[in-house]
Coordinates of C-alpha atoms and ligand atoms in Angstrom, one line a residue:
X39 CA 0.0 0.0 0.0
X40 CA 2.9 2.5 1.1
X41 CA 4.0 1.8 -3.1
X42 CA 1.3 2.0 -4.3
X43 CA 0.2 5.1 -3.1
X44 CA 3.6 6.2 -3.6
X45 CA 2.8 6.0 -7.3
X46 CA -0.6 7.3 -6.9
X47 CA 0.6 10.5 -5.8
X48 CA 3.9 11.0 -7.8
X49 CA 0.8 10.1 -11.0
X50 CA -0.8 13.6 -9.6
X51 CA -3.7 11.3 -8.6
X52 CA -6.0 12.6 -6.2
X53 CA -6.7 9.7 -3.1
X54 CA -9.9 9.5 -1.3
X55 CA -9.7 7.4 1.4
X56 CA -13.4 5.5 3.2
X57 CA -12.2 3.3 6.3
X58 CA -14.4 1.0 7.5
X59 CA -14.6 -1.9 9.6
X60 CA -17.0 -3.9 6.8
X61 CA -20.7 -5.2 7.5
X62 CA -21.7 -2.2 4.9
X63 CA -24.6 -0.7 4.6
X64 CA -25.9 2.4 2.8
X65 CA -24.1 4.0 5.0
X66 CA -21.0 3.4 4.1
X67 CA -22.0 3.6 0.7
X68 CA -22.8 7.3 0.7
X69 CA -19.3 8.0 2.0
X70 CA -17.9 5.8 -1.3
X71 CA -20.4 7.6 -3.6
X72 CA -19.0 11.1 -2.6
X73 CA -15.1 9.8 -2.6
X74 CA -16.1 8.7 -6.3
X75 CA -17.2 11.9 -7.3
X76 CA -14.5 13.9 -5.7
X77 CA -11.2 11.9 -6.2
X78 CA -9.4 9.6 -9.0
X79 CA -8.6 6.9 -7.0
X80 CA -10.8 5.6 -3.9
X81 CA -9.6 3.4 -1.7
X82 CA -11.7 1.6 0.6
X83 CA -10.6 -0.1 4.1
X84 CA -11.5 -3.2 5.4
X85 CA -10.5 -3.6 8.8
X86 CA -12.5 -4.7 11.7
X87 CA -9.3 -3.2 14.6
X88 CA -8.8 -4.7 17.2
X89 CA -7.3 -2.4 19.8
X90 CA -10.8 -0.2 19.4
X91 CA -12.8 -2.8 20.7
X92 CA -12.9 -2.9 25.1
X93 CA -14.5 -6.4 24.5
X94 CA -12.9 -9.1 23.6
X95 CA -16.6 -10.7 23.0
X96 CA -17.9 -7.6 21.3
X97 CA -14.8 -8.0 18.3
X98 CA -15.8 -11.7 18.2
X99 CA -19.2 -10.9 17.5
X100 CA -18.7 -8.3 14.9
X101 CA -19.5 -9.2 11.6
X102 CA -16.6 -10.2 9.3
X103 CA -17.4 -11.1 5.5
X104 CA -15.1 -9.7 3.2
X105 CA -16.6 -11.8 0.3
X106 CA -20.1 -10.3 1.2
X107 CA -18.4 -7.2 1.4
X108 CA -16.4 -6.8 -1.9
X109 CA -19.1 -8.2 -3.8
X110 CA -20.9 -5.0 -2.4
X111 CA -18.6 -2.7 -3.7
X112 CA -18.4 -4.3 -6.9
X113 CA -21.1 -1.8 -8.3
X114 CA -19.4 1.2 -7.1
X115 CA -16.3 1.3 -9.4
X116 CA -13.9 1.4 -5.9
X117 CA -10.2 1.2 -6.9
X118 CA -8.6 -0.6 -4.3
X119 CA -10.2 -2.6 -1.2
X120 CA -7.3 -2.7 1.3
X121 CA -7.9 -5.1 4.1
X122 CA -5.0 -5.8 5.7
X123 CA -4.6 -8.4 8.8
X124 CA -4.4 -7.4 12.5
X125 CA -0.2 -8.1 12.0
X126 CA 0.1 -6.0 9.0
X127 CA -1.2 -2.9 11.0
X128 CA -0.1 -3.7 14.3
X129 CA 3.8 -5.3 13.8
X130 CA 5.7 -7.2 16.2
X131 CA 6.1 -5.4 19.5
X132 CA 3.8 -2.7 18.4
X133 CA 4.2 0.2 21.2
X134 CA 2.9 3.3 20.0
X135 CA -0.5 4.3 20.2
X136 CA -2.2 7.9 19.2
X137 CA -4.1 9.8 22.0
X138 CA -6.5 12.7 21.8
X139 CA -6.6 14.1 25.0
X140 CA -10.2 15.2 26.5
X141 CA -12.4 14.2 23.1
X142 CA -11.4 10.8 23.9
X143 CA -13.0 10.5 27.5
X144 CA -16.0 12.3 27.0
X145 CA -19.4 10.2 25.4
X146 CA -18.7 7.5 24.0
X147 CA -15.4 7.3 25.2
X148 CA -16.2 6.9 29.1
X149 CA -18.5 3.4 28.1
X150 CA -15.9 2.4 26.5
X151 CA -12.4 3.1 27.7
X152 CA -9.5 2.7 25.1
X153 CA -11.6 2.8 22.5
X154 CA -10.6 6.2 21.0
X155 CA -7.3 5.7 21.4
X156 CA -7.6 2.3 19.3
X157 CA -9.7 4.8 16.7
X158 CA -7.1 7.7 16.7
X159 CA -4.2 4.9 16.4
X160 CA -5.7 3.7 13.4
X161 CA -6.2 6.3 11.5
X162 CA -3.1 7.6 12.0
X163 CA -1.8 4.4 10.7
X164 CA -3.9 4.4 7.5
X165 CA -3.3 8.0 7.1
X166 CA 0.3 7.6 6.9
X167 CA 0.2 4.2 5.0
X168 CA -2.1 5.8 1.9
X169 CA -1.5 9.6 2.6
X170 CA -5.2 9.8 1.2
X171 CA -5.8 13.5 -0.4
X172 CA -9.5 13.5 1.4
X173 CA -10.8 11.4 3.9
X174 CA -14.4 10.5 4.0
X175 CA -15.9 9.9 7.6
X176 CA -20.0 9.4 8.6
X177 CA -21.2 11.8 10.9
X178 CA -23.1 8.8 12.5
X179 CA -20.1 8.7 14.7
X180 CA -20.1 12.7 15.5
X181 CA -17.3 11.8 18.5
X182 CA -15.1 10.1 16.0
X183 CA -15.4 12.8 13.4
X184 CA -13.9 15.7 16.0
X185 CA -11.8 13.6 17.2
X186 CA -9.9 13.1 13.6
X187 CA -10.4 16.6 12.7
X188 CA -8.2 17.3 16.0
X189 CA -5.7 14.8 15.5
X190 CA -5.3 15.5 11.4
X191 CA -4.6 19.2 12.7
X192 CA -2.5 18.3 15.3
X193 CA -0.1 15.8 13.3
X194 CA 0.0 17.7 10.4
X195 CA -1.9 14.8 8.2
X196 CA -2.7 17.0 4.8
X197 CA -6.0 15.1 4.6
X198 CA -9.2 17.0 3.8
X199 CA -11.9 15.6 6.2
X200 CA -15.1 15.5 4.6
X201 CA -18.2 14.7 6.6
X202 CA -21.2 13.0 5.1
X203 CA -24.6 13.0 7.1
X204 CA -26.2 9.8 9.1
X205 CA -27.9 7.6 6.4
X206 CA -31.6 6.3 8.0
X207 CA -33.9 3.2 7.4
X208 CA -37.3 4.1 6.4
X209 CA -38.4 4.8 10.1
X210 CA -35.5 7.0 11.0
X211 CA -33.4 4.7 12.8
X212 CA -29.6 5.5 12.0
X213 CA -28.0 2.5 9.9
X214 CA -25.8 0.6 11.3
X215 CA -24.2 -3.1 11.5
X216 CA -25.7 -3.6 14.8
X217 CA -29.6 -2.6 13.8
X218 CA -29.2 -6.6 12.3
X219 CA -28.8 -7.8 16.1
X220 CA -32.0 -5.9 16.8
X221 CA -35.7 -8.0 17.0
X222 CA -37.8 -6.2 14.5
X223 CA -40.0 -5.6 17.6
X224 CA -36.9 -3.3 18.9
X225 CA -35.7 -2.2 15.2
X226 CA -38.9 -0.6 15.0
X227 CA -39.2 1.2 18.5
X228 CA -35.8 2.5 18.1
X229 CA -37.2 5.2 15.3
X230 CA -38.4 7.2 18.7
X231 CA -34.1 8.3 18.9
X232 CA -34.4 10.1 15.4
X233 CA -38.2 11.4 16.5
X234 CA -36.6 12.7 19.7
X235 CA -33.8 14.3 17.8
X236 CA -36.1 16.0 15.8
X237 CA -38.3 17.7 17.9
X238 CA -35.4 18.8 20.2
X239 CA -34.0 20.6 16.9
X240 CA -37.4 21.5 16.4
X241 CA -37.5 23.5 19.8
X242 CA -34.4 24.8 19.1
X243 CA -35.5 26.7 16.0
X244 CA -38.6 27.8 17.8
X245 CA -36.6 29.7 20.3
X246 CA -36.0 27.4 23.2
X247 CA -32.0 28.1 24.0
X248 CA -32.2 26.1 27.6
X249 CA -29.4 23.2 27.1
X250 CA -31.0 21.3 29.4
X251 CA -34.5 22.1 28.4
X252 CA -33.6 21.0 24.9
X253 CA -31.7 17.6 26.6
X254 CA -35.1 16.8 28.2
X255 CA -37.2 17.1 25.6
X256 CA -35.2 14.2 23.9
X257 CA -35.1 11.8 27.5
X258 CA -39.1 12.3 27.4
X259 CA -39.3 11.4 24.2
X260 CA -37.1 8.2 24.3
X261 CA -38.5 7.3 27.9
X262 CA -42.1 7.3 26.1
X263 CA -40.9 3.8 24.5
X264 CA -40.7 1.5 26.6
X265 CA -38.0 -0.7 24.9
X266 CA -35.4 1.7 24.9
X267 CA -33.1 2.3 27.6
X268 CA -31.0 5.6 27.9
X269 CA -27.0 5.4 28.2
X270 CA -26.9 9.1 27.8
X271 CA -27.7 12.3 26.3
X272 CA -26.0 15.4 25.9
X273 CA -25.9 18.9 24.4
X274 CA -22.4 20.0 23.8
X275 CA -19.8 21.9 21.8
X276 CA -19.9 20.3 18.3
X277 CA -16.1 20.6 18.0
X278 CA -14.9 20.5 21.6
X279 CA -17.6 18.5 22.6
X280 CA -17.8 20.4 26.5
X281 CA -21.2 20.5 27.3
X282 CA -23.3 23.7 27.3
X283 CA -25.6 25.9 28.9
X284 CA -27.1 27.8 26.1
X285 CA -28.0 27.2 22.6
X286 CA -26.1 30.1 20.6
X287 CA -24.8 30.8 17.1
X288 CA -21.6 27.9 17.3
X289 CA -22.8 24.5 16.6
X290 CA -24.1 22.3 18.7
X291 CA -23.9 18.5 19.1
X292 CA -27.6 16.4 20.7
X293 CA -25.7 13.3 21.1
X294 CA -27.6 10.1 22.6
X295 CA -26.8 6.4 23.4
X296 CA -29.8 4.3 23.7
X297 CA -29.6 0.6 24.6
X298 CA -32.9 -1.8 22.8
X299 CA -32.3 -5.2 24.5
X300 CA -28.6 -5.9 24.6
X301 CA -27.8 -3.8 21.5
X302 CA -26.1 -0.5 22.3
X303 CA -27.4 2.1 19.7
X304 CA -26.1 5.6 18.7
X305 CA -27.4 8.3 17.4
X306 CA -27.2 12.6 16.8
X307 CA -28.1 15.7 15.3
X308 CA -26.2 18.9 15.0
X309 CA -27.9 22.4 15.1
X310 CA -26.6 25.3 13.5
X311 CA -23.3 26.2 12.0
X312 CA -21.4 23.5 11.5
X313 CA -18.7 25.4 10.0
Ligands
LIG248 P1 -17.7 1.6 10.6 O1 -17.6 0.6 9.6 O2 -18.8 1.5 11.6 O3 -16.4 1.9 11.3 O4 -18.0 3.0 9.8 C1 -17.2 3.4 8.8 C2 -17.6 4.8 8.4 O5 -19.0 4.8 7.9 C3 -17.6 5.8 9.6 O6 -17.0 7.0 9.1 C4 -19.0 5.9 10.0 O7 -19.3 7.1 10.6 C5 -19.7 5.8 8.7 N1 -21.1 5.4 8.9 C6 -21.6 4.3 9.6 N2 -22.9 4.3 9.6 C7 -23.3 5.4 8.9 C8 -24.6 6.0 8.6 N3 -25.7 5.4 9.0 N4 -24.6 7.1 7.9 C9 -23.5 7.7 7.5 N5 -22.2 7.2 7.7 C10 -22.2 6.1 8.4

């Protein structure tokens, strides 16, 4: 990969580059769609990483078919699939591992400790494997998406971050490899996250600036479904991703975790300026 992309740039080629960790959905598709239209070469990764995982059962039990996978991408006229082992990205002895300090304890990260360090590690590592000229991330994962628009500042990584907007089934319910473990009794209930999401942003618009006014209106709203149960949610900075009292001109992150049953789902919406 470090060759080939060698040659890709000294070609003048523009690189887009989609990681993933496979079982794709639409989701992933948009992201491939848009590193189609913008760049001459896409490159798509396959690799389910290990160090990003807390839970040695939850890696087991992600889904892993890179037959299933390719054959997806076969319509979508992707120039490379690189899907290297564990031991190609991690090498013998492997000691260094990327930290962003602060975005990486916050949300997600305090459920699941390590986990954006395995995230940042990673993409530093794929970064500086393919030197991709854009980098095409989901804002599904709004944590992960500041968190590699501080560390591509930070280390000087000349990638162009481009964020694509959550992909939704039919009822609103973000896509995602996980909404297969749901029971369609659940998969169906879960549409209440994007409902609450909604009419928070709605309220926003309407005038109500109260952070946690705005934070309540979305815990109603989930706790009106029985099924769900709520990890957290939270109004914060959409970059720094401190929380906030007031809703005001910078943009603003709703981020939730909702649990249906055993599956962990989740979800956000950002309002105004993302820019
Ligand atoms: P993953 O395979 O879960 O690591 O996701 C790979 C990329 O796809 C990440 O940048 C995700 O944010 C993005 N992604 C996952 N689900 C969605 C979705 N429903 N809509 C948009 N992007 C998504």
């Amino acid at each position: 990969m470090f060759s080939l992309s060698r040659k890709l740039r000294r070609d003048g080629k523009v690189i887009g580059l989609v990681p993933t960790m496979g079982a794709l959905h639409d989701g992933h598709l948009s992201l491939i769609r848009k590193a189609r239209q913008m760049c001459d070469v896409v490159i798509v990764s396959i690799f389910v990483n290990p160090t990003q995982f807390n839970e040695i059962s939850d890696f087991d039990a992600y889904p892993k078919d890179l037959t299933a996978d390719s054959s997806m991408l076969a319509n979508l006229s992707v120039d490379y699939i690189f899907a290297p082992s564990a031991d190609e990205i991690y090498g013998p002895n492997f000691k260094t591992f990327v930290t962003v300090d602060d975005l990486s304890e916050k949300l997600e990260g305090s459920s699941r400790p390590g986990h954006f360090r395995g995230v940042s590690t990673v993409v530093s590592i794929l970064f500086n494997t393919i030197r991709p000229d854009v980098g095409f991330f989901g804002q599904k994962d709004a944590q992960q998406v500041a968190l590699i628009k501080r560390l591509t500042f930070d280390l000087g990584f000349e990638a162009e971050i481009v964020v694509l907007p959550i992909v939704r089934e039919d009822n609103g319910l973000a896509m995602s490899s996980r909404n297969e473990r749901l029971t369609p009794e659940q998969r169906s209930a879960a549409g209440i996250i994007n409902q609450a999401l909604l009419k928070a942003s709605r309220a926003a618009q309407e005038g109500e600036s109260n952070a946690s006014k705005i934070a309540e209106i979305v815990r109603n709203t989930i706790e009106s479904e029985p099924l769900g149960n709520i990890d957290y949610v939270a109004v914060v900075d959409n970059a720094t991703l401190e929380p906030i009292e007031k809703i005001s001109q910078s943009a603003v992150l709703i981020a939730v975790a909702v649990r249906f049953g055993e599956v962990r789902l989740i979800d956000n919406i950002v309002l105004g300026d993302q820019e």
